[in-house]
Short mmCIF file of C-alpha atoms in Angstrom, two decimals:
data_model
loop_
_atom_site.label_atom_id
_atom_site.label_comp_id
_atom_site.label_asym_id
_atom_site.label_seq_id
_atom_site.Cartn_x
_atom_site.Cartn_y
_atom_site.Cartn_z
CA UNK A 1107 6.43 21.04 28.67
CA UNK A 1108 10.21 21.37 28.13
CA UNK A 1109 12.55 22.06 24.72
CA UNK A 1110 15.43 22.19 23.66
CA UNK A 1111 16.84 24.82 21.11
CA UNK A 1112 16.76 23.54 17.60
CA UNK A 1113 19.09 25.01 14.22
CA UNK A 1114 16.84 28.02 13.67
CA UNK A 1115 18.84 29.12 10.80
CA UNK A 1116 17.89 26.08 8.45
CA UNK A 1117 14.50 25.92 8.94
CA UNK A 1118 13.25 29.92 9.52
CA UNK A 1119 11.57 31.12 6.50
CA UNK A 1120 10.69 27.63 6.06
CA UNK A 1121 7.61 25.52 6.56
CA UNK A 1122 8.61 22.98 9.36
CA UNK A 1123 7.30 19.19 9.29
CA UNK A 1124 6.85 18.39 12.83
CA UNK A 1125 4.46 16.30 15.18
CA UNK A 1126 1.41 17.49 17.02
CA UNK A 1127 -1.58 16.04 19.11
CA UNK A 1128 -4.38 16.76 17.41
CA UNK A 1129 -8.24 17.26 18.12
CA UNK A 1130 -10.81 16.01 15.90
CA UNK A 1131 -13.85 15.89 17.40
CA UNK A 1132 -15.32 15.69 21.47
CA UNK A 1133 -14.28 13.28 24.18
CA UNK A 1134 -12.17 11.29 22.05
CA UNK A 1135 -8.59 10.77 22.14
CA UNK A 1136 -6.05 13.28 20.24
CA UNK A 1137 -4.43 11.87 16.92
CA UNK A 1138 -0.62 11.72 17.37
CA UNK A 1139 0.39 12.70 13.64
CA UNK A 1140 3.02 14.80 10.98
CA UNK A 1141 1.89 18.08 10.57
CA UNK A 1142 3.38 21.65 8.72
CA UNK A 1143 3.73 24.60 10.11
CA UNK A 1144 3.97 27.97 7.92
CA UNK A 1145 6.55 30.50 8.88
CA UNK A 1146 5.59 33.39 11.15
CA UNK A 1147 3.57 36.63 9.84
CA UNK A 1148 5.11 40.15 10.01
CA UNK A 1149 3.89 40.43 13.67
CA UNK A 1150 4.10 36.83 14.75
CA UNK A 1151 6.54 34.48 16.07
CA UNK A 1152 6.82 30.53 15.81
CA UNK A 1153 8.13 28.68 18.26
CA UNK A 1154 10.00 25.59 19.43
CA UNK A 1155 7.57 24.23 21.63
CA UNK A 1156 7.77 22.13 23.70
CA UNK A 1157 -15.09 26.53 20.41
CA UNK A 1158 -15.39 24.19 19.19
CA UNK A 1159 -13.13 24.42 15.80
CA UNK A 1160 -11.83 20.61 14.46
CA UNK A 1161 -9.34 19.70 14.09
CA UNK A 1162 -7.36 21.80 16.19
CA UNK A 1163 -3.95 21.61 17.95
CA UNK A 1164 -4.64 22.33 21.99
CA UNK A 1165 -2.55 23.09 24.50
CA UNK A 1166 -2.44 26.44 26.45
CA UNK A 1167 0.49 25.49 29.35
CA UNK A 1168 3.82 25.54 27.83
CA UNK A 1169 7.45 27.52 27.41
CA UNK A 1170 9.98 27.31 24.22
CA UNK A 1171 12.22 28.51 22.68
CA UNK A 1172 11.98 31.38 19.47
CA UNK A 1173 13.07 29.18 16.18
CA UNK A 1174 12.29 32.24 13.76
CA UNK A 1175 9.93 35.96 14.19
CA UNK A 1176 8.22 37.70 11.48
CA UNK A 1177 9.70 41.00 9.60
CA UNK A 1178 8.00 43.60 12.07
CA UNK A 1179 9.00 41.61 15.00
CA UNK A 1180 11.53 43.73 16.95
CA UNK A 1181 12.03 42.74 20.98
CA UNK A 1182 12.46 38.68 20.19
CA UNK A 1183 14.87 36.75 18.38
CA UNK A 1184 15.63 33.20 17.32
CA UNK A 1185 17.08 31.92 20.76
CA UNK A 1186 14.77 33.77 23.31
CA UNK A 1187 13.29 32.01 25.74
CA UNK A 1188 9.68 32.50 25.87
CA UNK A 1189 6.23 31.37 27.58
CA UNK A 1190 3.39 31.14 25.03
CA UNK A 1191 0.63 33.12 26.94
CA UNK A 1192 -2.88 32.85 26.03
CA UNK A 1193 -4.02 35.73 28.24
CA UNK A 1194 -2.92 38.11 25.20
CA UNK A 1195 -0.90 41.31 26.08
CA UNK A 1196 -0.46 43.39 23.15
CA UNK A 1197 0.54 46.79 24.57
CA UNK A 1198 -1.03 48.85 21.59
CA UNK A 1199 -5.21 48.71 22.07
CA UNK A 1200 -6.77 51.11 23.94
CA UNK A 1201 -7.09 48.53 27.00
CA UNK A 1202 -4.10 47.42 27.13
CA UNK A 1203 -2.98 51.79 27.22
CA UNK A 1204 -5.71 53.07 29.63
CA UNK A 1205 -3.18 52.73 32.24
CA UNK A 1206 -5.73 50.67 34.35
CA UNK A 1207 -5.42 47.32 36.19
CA UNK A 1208 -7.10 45.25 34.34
CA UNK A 1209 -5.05 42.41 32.61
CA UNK A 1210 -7.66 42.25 29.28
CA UNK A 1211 -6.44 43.08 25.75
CA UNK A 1212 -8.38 43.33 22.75
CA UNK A 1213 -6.49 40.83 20.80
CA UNK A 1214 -7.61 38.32 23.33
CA UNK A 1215 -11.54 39.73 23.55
CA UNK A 1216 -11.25 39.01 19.46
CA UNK A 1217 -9.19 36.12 18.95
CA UNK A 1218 -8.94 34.34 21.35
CA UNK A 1219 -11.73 31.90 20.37
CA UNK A 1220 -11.02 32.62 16.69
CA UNK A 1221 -8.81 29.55 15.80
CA UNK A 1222 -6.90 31.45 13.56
CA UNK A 1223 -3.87 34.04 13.29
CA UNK A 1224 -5.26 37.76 13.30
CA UNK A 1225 -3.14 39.16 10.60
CA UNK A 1226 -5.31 37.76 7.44
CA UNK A 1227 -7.44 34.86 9.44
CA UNK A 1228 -5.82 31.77 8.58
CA UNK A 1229 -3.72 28.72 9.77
CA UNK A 1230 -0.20 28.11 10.43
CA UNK A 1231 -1.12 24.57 10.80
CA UNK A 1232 -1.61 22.11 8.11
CA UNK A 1233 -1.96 17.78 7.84
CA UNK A 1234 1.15 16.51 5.87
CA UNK A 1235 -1.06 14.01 4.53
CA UNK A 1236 -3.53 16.55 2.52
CA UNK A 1237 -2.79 19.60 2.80
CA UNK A 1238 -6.25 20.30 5.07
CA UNK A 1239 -5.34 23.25 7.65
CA UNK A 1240 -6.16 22.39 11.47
CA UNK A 1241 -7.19 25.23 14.13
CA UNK A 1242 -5.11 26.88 16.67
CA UNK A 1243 -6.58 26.62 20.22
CA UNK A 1244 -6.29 29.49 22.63
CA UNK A 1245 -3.93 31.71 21.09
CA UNK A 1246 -1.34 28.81 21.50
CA UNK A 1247 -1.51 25.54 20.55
CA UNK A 1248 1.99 24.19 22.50
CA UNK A 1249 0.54 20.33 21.50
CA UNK A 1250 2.92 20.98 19.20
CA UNK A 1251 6.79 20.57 19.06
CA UNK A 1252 6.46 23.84 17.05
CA UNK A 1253 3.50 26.34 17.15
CA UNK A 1254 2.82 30.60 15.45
CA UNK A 1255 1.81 32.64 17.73
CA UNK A 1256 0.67 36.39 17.49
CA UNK A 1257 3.51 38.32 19.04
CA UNK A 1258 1.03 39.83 21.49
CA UNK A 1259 0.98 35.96 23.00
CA UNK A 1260 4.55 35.45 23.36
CA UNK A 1261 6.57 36.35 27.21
CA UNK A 1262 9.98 36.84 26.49
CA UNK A 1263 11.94 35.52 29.84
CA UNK A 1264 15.28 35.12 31.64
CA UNK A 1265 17.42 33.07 29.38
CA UNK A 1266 18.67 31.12 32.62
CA UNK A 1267 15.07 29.83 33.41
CA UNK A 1268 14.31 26.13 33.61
CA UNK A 1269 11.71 25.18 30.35
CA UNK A 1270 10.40 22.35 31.99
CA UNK A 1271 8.97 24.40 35.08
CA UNK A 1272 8.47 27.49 33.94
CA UNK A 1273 6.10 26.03 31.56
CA UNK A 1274 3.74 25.89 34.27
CA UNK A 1275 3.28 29.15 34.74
CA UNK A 1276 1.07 29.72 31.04
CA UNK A 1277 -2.04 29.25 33.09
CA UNK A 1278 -2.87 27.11 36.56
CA UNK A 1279 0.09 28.35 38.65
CA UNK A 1280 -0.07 32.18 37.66
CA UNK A 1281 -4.07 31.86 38.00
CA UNK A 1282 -3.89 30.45 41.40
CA UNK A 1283 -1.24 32.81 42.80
CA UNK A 1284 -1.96 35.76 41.04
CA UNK A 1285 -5.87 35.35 42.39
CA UNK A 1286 -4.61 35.70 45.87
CA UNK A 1287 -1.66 38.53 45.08
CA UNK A 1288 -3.51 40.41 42.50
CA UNK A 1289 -7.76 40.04 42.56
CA UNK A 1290 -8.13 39.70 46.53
CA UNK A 1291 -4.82 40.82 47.36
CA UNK A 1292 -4.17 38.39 50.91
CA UNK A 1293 -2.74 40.76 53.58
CA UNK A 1294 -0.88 39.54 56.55
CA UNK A 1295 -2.41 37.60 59.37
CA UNK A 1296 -5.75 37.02 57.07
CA UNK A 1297 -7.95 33.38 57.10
CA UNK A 1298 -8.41 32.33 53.82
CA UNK A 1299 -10.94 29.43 52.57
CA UNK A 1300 -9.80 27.81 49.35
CA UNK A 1301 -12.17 25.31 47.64
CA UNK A 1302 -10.93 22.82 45.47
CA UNK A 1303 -7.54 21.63 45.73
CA UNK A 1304 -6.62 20.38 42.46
CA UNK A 1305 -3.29 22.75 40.58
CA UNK A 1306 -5.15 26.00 40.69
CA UNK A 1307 -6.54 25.73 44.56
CA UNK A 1308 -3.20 24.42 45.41
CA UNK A 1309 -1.56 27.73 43.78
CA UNK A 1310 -4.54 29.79 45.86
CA UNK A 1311 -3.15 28.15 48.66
CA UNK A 1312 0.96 28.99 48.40
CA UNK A 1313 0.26 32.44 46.96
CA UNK A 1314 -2.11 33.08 50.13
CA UNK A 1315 0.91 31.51 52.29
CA UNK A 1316 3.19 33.70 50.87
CA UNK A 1317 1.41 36.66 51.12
CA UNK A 1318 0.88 35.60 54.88
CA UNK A 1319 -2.25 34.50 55.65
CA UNK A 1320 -2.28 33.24 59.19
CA UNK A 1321 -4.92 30.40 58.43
CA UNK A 1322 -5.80 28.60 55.28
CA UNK A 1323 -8.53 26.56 55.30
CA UNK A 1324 -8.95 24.13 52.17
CA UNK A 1325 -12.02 22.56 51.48
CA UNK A 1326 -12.37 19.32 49.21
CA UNK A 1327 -14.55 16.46 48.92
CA UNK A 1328 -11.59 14.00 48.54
CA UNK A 1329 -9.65 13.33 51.81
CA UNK A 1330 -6.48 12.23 49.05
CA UNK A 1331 -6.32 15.89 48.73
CA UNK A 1332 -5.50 17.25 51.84
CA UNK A 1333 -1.99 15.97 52.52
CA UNK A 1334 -0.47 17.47 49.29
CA UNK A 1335 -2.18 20.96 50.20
CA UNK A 1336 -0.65 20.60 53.60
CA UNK A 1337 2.51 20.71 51.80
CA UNK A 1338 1.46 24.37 49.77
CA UNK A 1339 0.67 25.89 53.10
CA UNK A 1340 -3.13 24.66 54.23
CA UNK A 1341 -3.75 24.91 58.34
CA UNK A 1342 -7.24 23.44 58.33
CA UNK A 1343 -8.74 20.63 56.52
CA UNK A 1344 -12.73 20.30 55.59
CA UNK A 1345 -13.90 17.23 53.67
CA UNK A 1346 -17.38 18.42 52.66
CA UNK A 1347 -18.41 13.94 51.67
CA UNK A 1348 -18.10 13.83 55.62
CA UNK A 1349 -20.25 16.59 57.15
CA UNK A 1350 -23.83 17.54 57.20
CA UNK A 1351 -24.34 21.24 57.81
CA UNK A 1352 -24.06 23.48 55.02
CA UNK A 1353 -19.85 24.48 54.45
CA UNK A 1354 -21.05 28.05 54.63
CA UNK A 1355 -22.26 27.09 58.20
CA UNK A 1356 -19.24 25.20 59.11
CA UNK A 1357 -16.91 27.61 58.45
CA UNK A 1358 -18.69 30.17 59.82
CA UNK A 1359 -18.94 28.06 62.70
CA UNK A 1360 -14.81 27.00 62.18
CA UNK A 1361 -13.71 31.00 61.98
CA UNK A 1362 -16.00 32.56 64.48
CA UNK A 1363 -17.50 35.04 62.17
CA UNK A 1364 -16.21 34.04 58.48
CA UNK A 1365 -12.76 33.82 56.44
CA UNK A 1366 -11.22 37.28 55.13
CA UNK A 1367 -11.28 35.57 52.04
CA UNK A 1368 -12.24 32.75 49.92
CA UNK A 1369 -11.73 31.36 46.49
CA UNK A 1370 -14.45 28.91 44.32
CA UNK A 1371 -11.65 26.89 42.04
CA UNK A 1372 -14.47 24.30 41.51
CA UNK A 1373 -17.19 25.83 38.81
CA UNK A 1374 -19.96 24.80 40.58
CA UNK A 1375 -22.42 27.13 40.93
CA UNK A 1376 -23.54 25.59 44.99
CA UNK A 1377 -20.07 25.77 45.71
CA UNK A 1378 -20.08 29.36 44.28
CA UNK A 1379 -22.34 30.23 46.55
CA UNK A 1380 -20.73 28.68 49.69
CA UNK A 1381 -17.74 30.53 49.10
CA UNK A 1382 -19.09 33.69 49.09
CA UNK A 1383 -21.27 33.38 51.86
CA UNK A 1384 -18.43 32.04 54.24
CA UNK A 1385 -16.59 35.68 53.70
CA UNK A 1386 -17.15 37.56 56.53
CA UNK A 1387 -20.03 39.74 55.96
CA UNK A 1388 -18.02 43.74 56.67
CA UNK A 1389 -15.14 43.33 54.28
CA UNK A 1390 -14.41 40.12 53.30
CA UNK A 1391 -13.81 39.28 49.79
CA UNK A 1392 -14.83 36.41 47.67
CA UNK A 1393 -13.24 35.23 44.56
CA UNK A 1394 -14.72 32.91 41.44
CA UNK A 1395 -11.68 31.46 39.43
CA UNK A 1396 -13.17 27.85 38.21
CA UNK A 1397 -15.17 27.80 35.07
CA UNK A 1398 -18.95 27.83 35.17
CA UNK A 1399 -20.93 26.26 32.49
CA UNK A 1400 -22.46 28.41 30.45
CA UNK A 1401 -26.00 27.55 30.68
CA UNK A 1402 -26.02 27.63 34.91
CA UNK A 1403 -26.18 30.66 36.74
CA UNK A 1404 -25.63 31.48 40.66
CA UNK A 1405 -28.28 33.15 42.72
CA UNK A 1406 -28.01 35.38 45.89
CA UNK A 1407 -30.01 38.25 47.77
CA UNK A 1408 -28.13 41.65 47.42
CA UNK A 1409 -28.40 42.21 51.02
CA UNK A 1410 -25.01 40.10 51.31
CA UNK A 1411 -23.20 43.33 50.22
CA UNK A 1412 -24.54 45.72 51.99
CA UNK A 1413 -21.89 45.64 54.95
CA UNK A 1414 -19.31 45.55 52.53
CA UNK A 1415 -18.56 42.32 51.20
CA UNK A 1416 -16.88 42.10 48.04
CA UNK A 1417 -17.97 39.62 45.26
CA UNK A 1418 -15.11 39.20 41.62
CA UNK A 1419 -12.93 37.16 39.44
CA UNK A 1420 -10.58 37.81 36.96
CA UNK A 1421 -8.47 35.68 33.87
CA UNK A 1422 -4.71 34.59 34.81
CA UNK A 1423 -4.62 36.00 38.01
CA UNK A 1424 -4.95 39.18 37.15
CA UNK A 1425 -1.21 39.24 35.45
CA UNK A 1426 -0.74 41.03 32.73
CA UNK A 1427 1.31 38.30 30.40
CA UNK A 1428 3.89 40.05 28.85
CA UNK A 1429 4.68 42.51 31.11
CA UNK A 1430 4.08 40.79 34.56
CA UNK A 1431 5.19 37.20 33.35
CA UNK A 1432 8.70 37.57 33.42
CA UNK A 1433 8.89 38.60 37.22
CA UNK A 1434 6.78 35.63 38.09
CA UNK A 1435 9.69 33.64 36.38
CA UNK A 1436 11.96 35.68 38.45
CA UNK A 1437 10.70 34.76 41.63
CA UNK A 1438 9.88 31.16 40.61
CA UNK A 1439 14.37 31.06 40.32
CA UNK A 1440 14.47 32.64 43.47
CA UNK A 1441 12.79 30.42 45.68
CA UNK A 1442 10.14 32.00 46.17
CA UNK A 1443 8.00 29.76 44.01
CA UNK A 1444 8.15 26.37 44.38
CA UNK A 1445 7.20 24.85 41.03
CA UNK A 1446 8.34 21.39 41.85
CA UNK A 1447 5.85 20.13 43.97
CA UNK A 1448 3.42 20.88 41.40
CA UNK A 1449 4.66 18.38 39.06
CA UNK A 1450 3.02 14.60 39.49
CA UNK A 1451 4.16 13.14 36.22
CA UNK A 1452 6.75 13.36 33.59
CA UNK A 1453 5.92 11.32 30.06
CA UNK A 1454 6.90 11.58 26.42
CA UNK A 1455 5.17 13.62 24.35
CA UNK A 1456 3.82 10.70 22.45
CA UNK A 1457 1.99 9.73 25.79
CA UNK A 1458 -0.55 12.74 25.35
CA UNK A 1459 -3.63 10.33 25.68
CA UNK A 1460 -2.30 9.07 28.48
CA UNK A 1461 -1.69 12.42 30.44
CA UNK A 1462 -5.06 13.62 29.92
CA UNK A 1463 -6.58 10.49 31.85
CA UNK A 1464 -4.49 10.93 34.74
CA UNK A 1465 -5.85 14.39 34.32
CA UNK A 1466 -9.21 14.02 34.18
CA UNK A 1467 -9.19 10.56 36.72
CA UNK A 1468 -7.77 13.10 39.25
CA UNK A 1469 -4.70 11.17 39.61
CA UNK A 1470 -2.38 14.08 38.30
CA UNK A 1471 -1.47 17.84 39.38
CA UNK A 1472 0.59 18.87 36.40
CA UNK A 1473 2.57 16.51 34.10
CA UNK A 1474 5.38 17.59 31.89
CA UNK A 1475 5.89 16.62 28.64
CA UNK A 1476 8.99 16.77 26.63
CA UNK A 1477 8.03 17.58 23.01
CA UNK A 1478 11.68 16.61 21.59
CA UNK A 1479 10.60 13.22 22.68
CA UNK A 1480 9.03 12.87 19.70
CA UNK A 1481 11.11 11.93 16.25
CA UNK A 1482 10.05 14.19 13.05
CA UNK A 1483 10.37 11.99 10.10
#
């Protein structure tokens, strides 16, 4: 999603009228309506932008610019160019100051579900046409052409970057890539099996290539797939709707012993299961990125380890938002990372509905939506 800056001095302070896609309930399309937002908290910042908790404002993949910041807010200002970020960084908690790794804060382990802003537990949203408030979603809510956000959820980036592809990097993208860079860490002449090649496989894929793995195998029960993930960097092709062995087996069978390394972007707990078994038993390393439902669980014998196989996952790739973010952007302007090919579909922001069929119908990779599309009253 892409914005352009707006006249923050007339409206910060202020409660803003603007539009939002809004959900009210389950599987049913998002209301297109007015609503208000409340100016920022002491340690938040609203922005431009470009659980189930109804009604709620969604939207977790977007980049804007800051229209206002709350009195304690001291490293942004109206103007910055930011990436909301729903993997929470707030630099203060214990976590976040052990010094370790690990990418998880406590303001996301607490609030990230919540719905509401963590400084007194309320909305910044409202409907213009009662007054009701409606949730935030994930920290973020960029279904919005302006959304609050705790300033622990806000990456402040180059002011030269391009809103309308950086904005991919708030989740899919920076999962994918940082996956491969960051959780397995690809090295050099390595096979790598991907499964699943929708945006976050495909990002597998190019951060694998670009960390130089000598074969990348993706695996995908649509053949439509396969061309576009030749274009991200994929070798070798496996359409599991066309073969009757077990993939485990096949690859096996493919790599002469097992990949290096593989990644599950699917959620499916068989698939799971196929990925890590098609590691190579002494040292190769298998990754879980999609989503599992909750009430499913995956099953294996122990005695898969012992030679030294590893078995993780990890939230956005491992990057930590605020601080890592902005380097991602950095190489994104460089070349490095192609964002373009990414991008399936531009519409107004008025076509939300619309976006999210081509999303779910599998006919779309990412689609950007310009917010100042849509008129405010």
């Amino acid at each position: 999603m892409a914005f352009t800056m707006s006249d923050q001095a007339s409206t910060a302070g202020k409660v803003i009228t603007c539009k939002a896609a809004i959900a009210y309930e389950l599987n049913s399309p998002l209301s297109f309506e007015d609503i208000h937002v409340a100016p920022p908290g002491p340690t938040e910042v609203r922005i431009q932008d470009r659980n189930l908790l109804f009604p709620r404002i969604l939207g977790h993949e977007g980049a804007g610019i800051v229209e206002s910041v709350g009195s304690a807010i001291t490293d942004l200002k109206p103007g910055d160019k930011v990436i909301p970020v729903w993997q929470a960084e707030c630099q203060k908690c214990p976590r976040c100051r052990s010094g370790r790794s690990s990418n998880i804060c406590d303001v996301f382990l607490e609030h990230f579900e919540s719905g509401v802003m963590r400084s007194d537990r309320t909305s910044r949203f409202s409907r213009v046409a009662d007054g009701k408030p409606i949730f935030h979603f994930c920290c973020t809510s960029v279904f919005s052409q302006y959304t609050v956000l705790d300033e622990a959820c806000v990456a402040k980036i180059n002011s030269s970057a391009d809103l309308s592809k950086v904005c991919l990097l708030g989740c899919g993208v920076s999962t994918g890539i940082g996956s491969a860079w960051n959780i397995a860490k690809v090295t050099p002449n390595s096979s790598v099996a991907v499964f699943g090649l929708g945006t976050i496989g495909l990002a597998v894929v190019e951060g694998a290539k670009i960390a130089g793995a000598s074969r990348i195998i993706g695996i995908d029960r649509l053949e439509s797939k396969f061309e576009k993930g030749k274009d991200f960097g994929l070798t070798d092709t496996l359409n599991t709707s066309t073969i009757e062995k077990p993939i485990e087996a096949h690859i096996y069978e493919m790599t002469k012993g097992g990949v290096d390394f593989s990644f599950d972007c699917t959620g499916n707990p068989d698939i799971i299961s196929a990925a890590m078994q098609c590691c190579r038993p002494d040292g190769g390393v298998a990754v879980i990125i999609g989503l599992v439902d909750s009430r499913k669980l995956v099953s294996f014998h122990p005695s898969s380890l012992l030679l030294g196989k590893s078995w993780t996952s990890g939230l956005f790739g491992g990057f930590k938002a605020r601080t890592q973010l902005p380097g991602l952007v950095e190489k994104c302007m460089d070349g490095v990372i192609n964002l373009d090919h990414y991008v399936t579909h531009t519409m107004p922001f008025s076509d939300i509905n619309k976006a999210i069929q081509l999303l779910d119908a599998g006919e779309c990779l990412r689609c950007i939506m310009d917010l100042t599309t849509a008129s405010v009253p």
